[in-house]
Short mmCIF file of C-alpha atoms in Angstrom, two decimals:
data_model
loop_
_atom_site.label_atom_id
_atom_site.label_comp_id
_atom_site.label_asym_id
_atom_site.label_seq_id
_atom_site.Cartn_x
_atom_site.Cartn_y
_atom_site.Cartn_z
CA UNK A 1 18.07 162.89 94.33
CA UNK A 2 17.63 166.78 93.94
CA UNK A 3 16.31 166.10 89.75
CA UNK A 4 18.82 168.50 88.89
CA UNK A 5 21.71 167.63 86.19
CA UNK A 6 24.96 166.04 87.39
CA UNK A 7 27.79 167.01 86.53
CA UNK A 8 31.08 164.15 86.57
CA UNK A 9 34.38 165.66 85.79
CA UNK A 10 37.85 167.23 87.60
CA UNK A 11 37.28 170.89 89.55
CA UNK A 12 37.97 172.25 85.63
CA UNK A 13 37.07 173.64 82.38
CA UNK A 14 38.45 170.78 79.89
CA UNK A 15 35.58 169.26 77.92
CA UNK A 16 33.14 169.94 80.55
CA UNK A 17 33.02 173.80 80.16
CA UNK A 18 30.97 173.96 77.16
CA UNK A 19 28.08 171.74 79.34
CA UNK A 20 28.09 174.43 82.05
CA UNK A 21 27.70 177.33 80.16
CA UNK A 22 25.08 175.96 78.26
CA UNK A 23 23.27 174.20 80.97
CA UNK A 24 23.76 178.14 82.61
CA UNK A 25 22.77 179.53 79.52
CA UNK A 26 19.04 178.21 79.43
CA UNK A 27 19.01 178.73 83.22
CA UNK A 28 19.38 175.15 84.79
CA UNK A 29 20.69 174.62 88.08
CA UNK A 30 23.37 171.83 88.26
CA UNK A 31 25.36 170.06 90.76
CA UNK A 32 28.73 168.77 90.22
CA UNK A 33 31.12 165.88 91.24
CA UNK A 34 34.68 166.20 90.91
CA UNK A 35 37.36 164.01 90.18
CA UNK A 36 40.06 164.01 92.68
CA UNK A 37 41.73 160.68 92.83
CA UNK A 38 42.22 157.83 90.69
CA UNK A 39 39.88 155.39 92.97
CA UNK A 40 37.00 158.12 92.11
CA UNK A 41 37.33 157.25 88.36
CA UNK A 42 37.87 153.97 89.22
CA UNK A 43 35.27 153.29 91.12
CA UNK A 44 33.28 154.82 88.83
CA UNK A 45 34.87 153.14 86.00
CA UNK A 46 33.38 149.74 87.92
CA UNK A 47 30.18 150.97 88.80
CA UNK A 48 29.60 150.90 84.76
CA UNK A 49 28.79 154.83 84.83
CA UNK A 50 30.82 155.86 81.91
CA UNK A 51 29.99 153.93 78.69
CA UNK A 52 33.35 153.97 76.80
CA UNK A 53 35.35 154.59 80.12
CA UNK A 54 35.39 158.36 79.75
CA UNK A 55 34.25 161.73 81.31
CA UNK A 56 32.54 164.19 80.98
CA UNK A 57 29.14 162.50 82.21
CA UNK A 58 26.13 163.95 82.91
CA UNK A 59 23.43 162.49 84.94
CA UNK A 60 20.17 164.00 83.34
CA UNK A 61 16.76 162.74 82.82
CA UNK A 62 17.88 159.30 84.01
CA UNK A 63 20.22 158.89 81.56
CA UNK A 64 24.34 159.00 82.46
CA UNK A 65 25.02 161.07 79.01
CA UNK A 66 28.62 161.19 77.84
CA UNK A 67 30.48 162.23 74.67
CA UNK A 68 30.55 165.92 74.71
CA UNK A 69 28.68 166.82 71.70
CA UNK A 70 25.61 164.27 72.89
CA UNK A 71 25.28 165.65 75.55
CA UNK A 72 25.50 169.29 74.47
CA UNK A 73 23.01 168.21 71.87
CA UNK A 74 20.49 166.70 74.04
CA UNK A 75 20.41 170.44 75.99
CA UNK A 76 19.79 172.39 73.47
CA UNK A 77 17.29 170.68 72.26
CA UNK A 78 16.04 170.61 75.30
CA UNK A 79 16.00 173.73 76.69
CA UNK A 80 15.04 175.06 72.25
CA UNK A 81 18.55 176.45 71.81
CA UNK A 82 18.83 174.31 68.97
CA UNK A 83 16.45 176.34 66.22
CA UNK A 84 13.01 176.02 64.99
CA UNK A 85 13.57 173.09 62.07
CA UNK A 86 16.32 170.97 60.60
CA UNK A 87 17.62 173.82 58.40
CA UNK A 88 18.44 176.14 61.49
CA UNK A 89 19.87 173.66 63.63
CA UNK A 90 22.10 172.41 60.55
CA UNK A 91 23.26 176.20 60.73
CA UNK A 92 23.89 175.94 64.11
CA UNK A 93 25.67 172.75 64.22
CA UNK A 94 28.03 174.22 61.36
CA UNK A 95 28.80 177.00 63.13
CA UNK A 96 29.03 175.09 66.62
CA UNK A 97 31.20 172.90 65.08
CA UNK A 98 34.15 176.03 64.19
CA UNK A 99 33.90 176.87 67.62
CA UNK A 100 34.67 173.37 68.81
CA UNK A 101 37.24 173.26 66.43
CA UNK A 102 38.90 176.72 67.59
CA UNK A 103 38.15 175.44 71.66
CA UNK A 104 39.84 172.64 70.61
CA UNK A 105 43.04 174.51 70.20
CA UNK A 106 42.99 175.72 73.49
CA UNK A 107 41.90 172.65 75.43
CA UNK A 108 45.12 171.12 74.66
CA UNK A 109 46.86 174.07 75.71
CA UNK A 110 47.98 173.40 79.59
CA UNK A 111 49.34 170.09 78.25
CA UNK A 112 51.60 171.12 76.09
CA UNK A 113 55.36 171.88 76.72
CA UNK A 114 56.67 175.01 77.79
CA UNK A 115 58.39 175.72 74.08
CA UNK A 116 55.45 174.36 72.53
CA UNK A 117 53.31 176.91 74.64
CA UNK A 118 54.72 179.76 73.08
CA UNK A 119 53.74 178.05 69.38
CA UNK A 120 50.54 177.02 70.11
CA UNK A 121 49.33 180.63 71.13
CA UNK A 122 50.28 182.07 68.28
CA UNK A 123 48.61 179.31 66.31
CA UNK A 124 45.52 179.56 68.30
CA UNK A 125 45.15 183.52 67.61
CA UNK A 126 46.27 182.78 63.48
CA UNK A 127 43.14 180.52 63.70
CA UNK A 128 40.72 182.46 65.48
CA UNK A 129 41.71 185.96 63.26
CA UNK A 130 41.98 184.74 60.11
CA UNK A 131 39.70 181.41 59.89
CA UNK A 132 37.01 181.51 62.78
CA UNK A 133 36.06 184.92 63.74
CA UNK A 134 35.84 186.58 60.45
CA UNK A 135 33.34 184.21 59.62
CA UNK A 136 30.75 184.86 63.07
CA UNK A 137 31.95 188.42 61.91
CA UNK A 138 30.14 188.26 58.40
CA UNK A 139 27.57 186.36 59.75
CA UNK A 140 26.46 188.96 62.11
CA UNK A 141 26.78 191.97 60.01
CA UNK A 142 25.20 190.07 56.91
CA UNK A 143 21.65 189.50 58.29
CA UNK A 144 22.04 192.40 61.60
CA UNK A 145 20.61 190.72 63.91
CA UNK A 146 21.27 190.10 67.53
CA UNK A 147 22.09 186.69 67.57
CA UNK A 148 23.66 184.27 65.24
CA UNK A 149 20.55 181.94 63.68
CA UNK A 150 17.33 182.30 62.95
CA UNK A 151 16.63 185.59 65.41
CA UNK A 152 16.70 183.91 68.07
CA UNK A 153 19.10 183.05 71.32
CA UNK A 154 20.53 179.74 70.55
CA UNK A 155 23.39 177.30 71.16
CA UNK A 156 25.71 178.65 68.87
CA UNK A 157 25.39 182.14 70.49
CA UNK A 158 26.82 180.85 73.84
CA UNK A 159 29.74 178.71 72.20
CA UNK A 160 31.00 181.28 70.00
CA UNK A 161 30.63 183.95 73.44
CA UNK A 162 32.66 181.23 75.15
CA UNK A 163 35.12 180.51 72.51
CA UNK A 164 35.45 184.74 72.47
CA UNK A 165 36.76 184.86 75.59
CA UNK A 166 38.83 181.94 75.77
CA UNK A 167 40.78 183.46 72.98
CA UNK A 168 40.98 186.84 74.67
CA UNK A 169 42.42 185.18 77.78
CA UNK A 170 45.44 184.25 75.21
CA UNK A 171 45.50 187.66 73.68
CA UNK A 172 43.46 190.67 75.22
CA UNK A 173 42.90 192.62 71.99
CA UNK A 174 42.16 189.89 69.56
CA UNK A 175 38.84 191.19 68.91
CA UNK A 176 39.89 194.66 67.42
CA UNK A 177 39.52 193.80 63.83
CA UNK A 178 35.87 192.41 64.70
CA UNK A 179 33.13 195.22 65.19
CA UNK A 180 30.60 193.20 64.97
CA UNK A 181 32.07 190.41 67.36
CA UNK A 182 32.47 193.13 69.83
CA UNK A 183 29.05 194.48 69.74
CA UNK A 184 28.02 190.63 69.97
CA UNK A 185 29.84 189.60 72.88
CA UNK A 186 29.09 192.52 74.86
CA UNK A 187 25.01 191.74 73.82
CA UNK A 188 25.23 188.14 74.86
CA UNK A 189 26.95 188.57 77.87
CA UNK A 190 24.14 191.14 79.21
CA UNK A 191 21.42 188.23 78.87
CA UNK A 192 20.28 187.40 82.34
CA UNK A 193 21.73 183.97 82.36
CA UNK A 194 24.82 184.74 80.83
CA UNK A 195 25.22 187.94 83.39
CA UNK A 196 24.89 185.64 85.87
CA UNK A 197 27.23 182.78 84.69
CA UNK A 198 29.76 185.41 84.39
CA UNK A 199 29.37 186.70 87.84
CA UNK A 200 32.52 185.53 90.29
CA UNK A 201 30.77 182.59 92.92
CA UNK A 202 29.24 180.90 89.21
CA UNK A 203 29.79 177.90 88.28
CA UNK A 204 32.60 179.15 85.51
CA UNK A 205 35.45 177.43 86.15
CA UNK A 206 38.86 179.76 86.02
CA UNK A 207 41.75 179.29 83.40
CA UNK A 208 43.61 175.94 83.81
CA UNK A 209 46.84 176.41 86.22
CA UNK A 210 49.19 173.18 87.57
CA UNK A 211 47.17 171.91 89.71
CA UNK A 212 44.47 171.35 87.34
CA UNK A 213 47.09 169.97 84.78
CA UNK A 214 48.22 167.39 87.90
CA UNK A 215 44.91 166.43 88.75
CA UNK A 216 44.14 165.43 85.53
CA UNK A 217 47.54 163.42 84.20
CA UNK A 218 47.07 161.92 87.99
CA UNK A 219 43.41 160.93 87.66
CA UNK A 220 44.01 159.47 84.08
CA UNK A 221 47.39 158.73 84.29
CA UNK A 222 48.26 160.34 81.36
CA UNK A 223 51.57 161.80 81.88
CA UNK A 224 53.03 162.48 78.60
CA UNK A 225 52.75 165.59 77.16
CA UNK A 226 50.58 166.84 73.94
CA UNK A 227 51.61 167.88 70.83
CA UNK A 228 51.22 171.26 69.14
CA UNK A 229 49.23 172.17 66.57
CA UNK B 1 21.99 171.03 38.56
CA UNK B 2 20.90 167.60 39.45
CA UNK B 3 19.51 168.43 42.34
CA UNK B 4 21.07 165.44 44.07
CA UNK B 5 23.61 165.96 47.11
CA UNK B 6 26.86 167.18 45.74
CA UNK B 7 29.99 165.60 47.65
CA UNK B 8 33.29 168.16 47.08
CA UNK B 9 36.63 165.78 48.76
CA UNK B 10 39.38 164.15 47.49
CA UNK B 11 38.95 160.59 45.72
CA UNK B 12 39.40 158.44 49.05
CA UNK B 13 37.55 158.16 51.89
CA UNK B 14 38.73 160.44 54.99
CA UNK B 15 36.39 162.09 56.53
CA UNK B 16 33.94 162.11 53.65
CA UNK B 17 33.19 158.44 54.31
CA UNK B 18 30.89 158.56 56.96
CA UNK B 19 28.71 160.96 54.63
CA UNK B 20 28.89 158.59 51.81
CA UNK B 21 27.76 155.56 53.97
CA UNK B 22 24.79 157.54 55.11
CA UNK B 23 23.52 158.64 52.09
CA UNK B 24 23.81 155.22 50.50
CA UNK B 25 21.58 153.95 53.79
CA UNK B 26 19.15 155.96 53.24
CA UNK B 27 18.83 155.09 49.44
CA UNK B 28 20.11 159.29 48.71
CA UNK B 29 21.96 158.81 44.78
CA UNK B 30 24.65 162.08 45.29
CA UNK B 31 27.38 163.61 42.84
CA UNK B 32 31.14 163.61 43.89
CA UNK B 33 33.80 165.85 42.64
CA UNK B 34 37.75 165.11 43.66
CA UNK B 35 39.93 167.13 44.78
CA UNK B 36 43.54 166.70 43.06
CA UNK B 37 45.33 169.63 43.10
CA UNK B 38 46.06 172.51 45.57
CA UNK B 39 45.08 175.09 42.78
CA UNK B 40 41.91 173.17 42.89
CA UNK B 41 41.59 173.27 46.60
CA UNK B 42 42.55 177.34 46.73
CA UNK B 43 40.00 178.22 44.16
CA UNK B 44 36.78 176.89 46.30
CA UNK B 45 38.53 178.68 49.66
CA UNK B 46 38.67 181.87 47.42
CA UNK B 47 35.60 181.63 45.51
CA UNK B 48 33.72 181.11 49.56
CA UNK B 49 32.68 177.86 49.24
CA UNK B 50 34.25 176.40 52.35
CA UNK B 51 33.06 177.87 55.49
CA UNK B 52 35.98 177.50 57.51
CA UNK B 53 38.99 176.61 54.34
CA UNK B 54 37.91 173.09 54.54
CA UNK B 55 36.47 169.91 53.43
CA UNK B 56 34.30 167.68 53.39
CA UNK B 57 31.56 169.85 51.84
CA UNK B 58 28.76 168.84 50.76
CA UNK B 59 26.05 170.94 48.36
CA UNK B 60 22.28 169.58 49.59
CA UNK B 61 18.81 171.43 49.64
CA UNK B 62 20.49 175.13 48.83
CA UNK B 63 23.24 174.70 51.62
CA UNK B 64 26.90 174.78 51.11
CA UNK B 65 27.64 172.50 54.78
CA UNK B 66 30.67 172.11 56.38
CA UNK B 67 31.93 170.20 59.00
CA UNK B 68 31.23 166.39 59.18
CA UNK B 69 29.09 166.36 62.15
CA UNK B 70 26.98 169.04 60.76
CA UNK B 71 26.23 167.30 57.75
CA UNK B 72 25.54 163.79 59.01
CA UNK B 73 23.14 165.17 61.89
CA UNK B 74 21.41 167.02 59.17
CA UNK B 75 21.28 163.83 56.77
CA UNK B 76 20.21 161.72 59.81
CA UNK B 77 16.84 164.18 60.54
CA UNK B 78 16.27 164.42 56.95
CA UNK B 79 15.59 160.72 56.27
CA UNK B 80 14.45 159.44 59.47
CA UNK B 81 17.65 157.89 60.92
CA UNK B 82 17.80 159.92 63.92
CA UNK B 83 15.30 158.03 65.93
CA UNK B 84 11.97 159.45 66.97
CA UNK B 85 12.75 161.80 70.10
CA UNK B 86 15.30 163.68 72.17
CA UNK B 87 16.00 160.74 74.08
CA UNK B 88 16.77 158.32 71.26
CA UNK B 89 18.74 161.01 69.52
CA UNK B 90 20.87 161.21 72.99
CA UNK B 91 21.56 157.49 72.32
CA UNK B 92 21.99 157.26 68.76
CA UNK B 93 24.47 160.72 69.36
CA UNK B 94 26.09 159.35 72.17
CA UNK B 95 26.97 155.94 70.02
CA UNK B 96 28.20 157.72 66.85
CA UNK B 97 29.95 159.97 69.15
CA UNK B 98 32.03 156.48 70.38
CA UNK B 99 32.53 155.41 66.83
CA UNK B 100 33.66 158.43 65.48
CA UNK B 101 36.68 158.40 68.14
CA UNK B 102 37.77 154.86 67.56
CA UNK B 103 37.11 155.88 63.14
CA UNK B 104 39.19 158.70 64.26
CA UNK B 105 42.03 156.29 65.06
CA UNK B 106 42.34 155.10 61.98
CA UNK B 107 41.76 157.96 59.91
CA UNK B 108 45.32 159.21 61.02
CA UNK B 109 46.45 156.01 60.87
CA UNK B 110 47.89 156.14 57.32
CA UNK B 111 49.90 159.78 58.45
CA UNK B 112 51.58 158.30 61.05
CA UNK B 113 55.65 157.50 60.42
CA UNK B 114 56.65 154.00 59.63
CA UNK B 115 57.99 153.37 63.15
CA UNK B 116 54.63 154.00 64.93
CA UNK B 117 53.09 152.54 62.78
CA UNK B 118 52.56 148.88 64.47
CA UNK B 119 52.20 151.14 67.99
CA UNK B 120 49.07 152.44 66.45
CA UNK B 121 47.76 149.42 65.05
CA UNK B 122 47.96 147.93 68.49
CA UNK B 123 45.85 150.89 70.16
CA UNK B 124 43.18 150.26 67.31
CA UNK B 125 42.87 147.21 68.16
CA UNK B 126 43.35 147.81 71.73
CA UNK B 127 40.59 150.18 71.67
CA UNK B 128 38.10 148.40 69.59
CA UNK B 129 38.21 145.09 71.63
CA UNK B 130 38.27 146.87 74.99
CA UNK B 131 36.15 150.24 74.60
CA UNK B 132 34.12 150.29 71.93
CA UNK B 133 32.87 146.80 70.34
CA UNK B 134 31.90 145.71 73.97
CA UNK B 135 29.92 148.23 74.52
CA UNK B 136 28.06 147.78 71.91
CA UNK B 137 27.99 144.01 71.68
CA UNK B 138 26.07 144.78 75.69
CA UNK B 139 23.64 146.75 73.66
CA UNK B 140 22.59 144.61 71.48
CA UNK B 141 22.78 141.24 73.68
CA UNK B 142 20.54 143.17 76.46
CA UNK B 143 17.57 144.20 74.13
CA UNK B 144 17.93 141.47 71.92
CA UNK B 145 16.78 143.67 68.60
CA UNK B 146 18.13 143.87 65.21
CA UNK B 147 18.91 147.71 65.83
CA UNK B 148 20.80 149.71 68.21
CA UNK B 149 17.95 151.82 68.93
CA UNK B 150 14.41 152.01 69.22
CA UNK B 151 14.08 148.62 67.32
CA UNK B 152 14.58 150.82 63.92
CA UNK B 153 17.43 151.34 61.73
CA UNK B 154 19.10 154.60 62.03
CA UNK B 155 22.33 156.61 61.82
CA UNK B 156 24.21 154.71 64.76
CA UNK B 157 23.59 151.15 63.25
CA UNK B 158 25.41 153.00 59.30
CA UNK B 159 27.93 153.98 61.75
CA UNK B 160 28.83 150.50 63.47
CA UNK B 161 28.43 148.37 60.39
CA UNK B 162 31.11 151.11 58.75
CA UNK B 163 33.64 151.20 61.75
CA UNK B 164 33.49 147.20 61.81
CA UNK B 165 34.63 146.90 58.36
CA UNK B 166 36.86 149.28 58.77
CA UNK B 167 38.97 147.58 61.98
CA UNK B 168 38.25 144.64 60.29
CA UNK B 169 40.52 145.68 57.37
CA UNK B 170 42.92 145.89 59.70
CA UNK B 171 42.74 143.28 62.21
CA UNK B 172 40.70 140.45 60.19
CA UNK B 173 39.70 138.26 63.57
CA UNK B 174 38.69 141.69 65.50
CA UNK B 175 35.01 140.09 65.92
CA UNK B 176 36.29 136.37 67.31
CA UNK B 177 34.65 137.64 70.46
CA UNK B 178 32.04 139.33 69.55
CA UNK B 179 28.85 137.22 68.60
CA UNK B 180 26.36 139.71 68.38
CA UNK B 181 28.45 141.96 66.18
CA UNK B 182 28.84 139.41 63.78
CA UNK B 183 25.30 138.86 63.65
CA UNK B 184 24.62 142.36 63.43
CA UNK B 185 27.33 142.85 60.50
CA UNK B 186 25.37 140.09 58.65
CA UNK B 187 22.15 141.53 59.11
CA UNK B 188 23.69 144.97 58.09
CA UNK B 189 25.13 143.65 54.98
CA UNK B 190 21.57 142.25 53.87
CA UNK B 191 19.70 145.40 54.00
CA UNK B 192 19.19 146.38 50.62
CA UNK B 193 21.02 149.67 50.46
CA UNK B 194 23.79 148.64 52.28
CA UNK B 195 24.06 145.78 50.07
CA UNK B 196 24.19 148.05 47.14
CA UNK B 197 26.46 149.74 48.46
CA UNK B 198 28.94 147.27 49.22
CA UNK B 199 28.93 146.07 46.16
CA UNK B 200 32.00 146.60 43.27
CA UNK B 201 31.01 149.88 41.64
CA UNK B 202 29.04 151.64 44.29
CA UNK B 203 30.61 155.23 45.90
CA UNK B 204 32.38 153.61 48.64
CA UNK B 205 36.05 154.50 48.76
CA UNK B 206 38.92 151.56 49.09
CA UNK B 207 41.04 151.68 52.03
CA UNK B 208 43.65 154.74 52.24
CA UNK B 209 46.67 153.63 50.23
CA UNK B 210 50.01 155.46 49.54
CA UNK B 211 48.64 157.56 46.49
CA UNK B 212 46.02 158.86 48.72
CA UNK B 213 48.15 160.30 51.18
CA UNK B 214 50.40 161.90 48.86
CA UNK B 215 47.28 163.44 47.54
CA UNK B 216 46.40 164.82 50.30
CA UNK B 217 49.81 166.03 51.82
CA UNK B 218 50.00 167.63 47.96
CA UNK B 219 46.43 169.57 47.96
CA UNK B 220 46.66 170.33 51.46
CA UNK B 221 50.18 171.89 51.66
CA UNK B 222 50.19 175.28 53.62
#
């Protein structure tokens, strides 16, 4: 056992993303397993690995952590990306939490029919231009500083960096109305760690295509298809 | 201004519940006011009170917090529910985590259309016998305590007790199999702020009925 963080999902972003680019973020090697077949989450379902029967898990300081936000929780506190009191961190969570929300629109996305497709994107970019970023944007350019809480690189910087470019991906320009957003993601992804992450041979994962969508209604058997927003 | 926690939702309890049941736990008296009307609803989005446009919002220690989580992680550290280190927080999160997915089920529950209705009443129950009661039923049979974790009351244990009431609403003999639950529910009930709070009178909400959902259809109309 190499002591570094395991990693239990399908050769994806899904829910897992958000755990890589943090664990990335704070600079923590991590090794992954991937979910192929059905007998791989079976057997793992058997082996008792996965609490309430669901990934993402993550092996990590003897515990098998899942439930997305736990985990992500447990990290940044961690690796202090979570603030230096309660007050900070209930900042961050707040603002973590509109992220999630706004990720959440887009994690749906490759499971959705073709017509809804077309419905969803324009939802997603409604959501992110006139709810979510204008909110990061007055945070930023109320207090001027670098990063989003307390002065210092946290959590909530590297969710709202990932949630920026998620939302590009669905519309290249989207950030033109946001200055400050534009100033921030370009800041962010210059940090060392975040350089890095970014870097093709990382442990990014690309944007969802079939065979990710096939893998995962094969592996969970869930073959029906999402609703829209 | 009181200086109490100020609760801003509709009269029901949604996603406001969870908040309410903490704050009763940990003995925290707190203010509500109910949304009724959409003109009600537009004027806090335009006068910035909502973070993102939404509720639950709740008005504690200078803070105008949003989203649910937020708020019940932040109530949880305040009063000493949150267990006493990064590991038992991993646990207590990764149990409330659980409970807010099955609580999740039947949140919606009520918006569903007629005809799914008895489809969705079988994946509660489905869900609650299968996934999430045994799981913690394990917990509690394997270390034998009175409290999820660390042999101390804290967030996950306000969370249980509320989620078992809930699915109990709903499917009375959910616990038949479930020993240790039912012990734990009884022990639950006797702790003196939960007790209060279950009592007639106290801030907890009745279940969802059809006036609430027209409520909220009505003030939350795009």
């Amino acid at each position: 056992m190499s002591g570094k963080p395991k990693l239990y999902y399908f050769d994806g972003r899904g829910k897992m993303e958000s755990i890589r680019w943090l664990l990335a973020a704070a600079g923590v090697e991590f090794e992954e397993e991937f979910l192929e077949t059905r007998e791989q989450y079976e057997k793992l379902l058997q082996g008792g690995s996965l609490l309430f029967q669901q990934v993402p898990m993550v092996e990590i300081d003897g515990m098998r952590m899942v439930q997305t936000r736990a985990i992500l929780s447990y990290i940044a506190g961690k690796y202090n990306l979570y603030g230096k009191d309660l007050k900070e961190r209930a900042l961050i969570d707040m603002y973590v939490g509109g992220t999630d929300d706004l990720m959440g629109f887009i994690l749906m996305f490759p499971f959705l029919s073709a017509e809804d497709k077309e419905k969803q994107r324009a939802f997603i970019v409604q959501k992110a231009t006139s709810r979510y970023f204008p909110v990061y944007e007055k945070v930023l350019k109320d207090h001027g500083q670098d990063f989003l809480v307390g002065n210092n690189f946290s959590w909530a910087d590297v969710h709202l960096l990932e949630a920026i470019l998620m939302v590009e991906e669905k519309k290249s320009d989207v950030l033109s109305g946001f200055p400050q957003l534009q100033a921030f993601k370009a800041r962010i992804s210059s940090i060392p760690t975040m350089k890095k992450f970014l870097e093709p041979g990382s442990q990014r994962k690309p944007v969802p295509d079939d065979k990710y969508v096939e893998t995962v209604r094969r592996v969970l058997r869930m073959y029906y298809d999402l609703k829209a927003n | 201004m009181s200086g109490k926690p100020r609760l801003t939702y509709l009269n029901g309890r949604g996603r406001m519940e969870p908040i309410r049941w903490l704050l009763a736990a940990a003995g925290v008296e707190f203010e509500e006011v109910y949304l009724e009307t959409k003109e009600q609803y537009d004027k806090l989005i335009k006068d910035g009170f909502l973070l993102f446009q939404q509720v639950p919002l709740v008005e504690i220690d200078g803070m105008k917090m949003v989203q649910t989580r937020a708020i019940l992680s932040y109530i949880a550290g305040k009063y000493n529910l949150y267990g006493k280190d990064l590991k038992e927080r991993a646990l207590i999160d990764m149990y409330v985590e659980g409970i807010a997915d099955l609580m999740q089920m039947i949140l919606m529950f009520p918006f569903s259309p007629p005809d799914a209705k008895e489809k969705n009443l079988d994946s509660i129950k489905e869900r609650a016998t299968n996934r999430y009661f045994p799981v913690f039923e394990k917990i509690l049979k394997q270390h034998g305590q009175d409290f999820l974790v660390g042999n101390k009351f804290s967030w996950a244990d306000v969370q249980l007790m509320e989620a078992i009431l809930a699915v109990e609403e709903k499917i009375p003999a959910v616990l038949s199999g479930f020993p240790q639950l039912q012990v734990f529910k009884t022990k639950m009930s006797n702790m003196p702020t939960i007790k209060k709070f279950l009592q007639p009178g106290s801030p907890r909400k009745p279940p969802p009925d059809a006036h609430y959902v027209e409520t909220v259809l009505k003030v939350f109309k795009k």
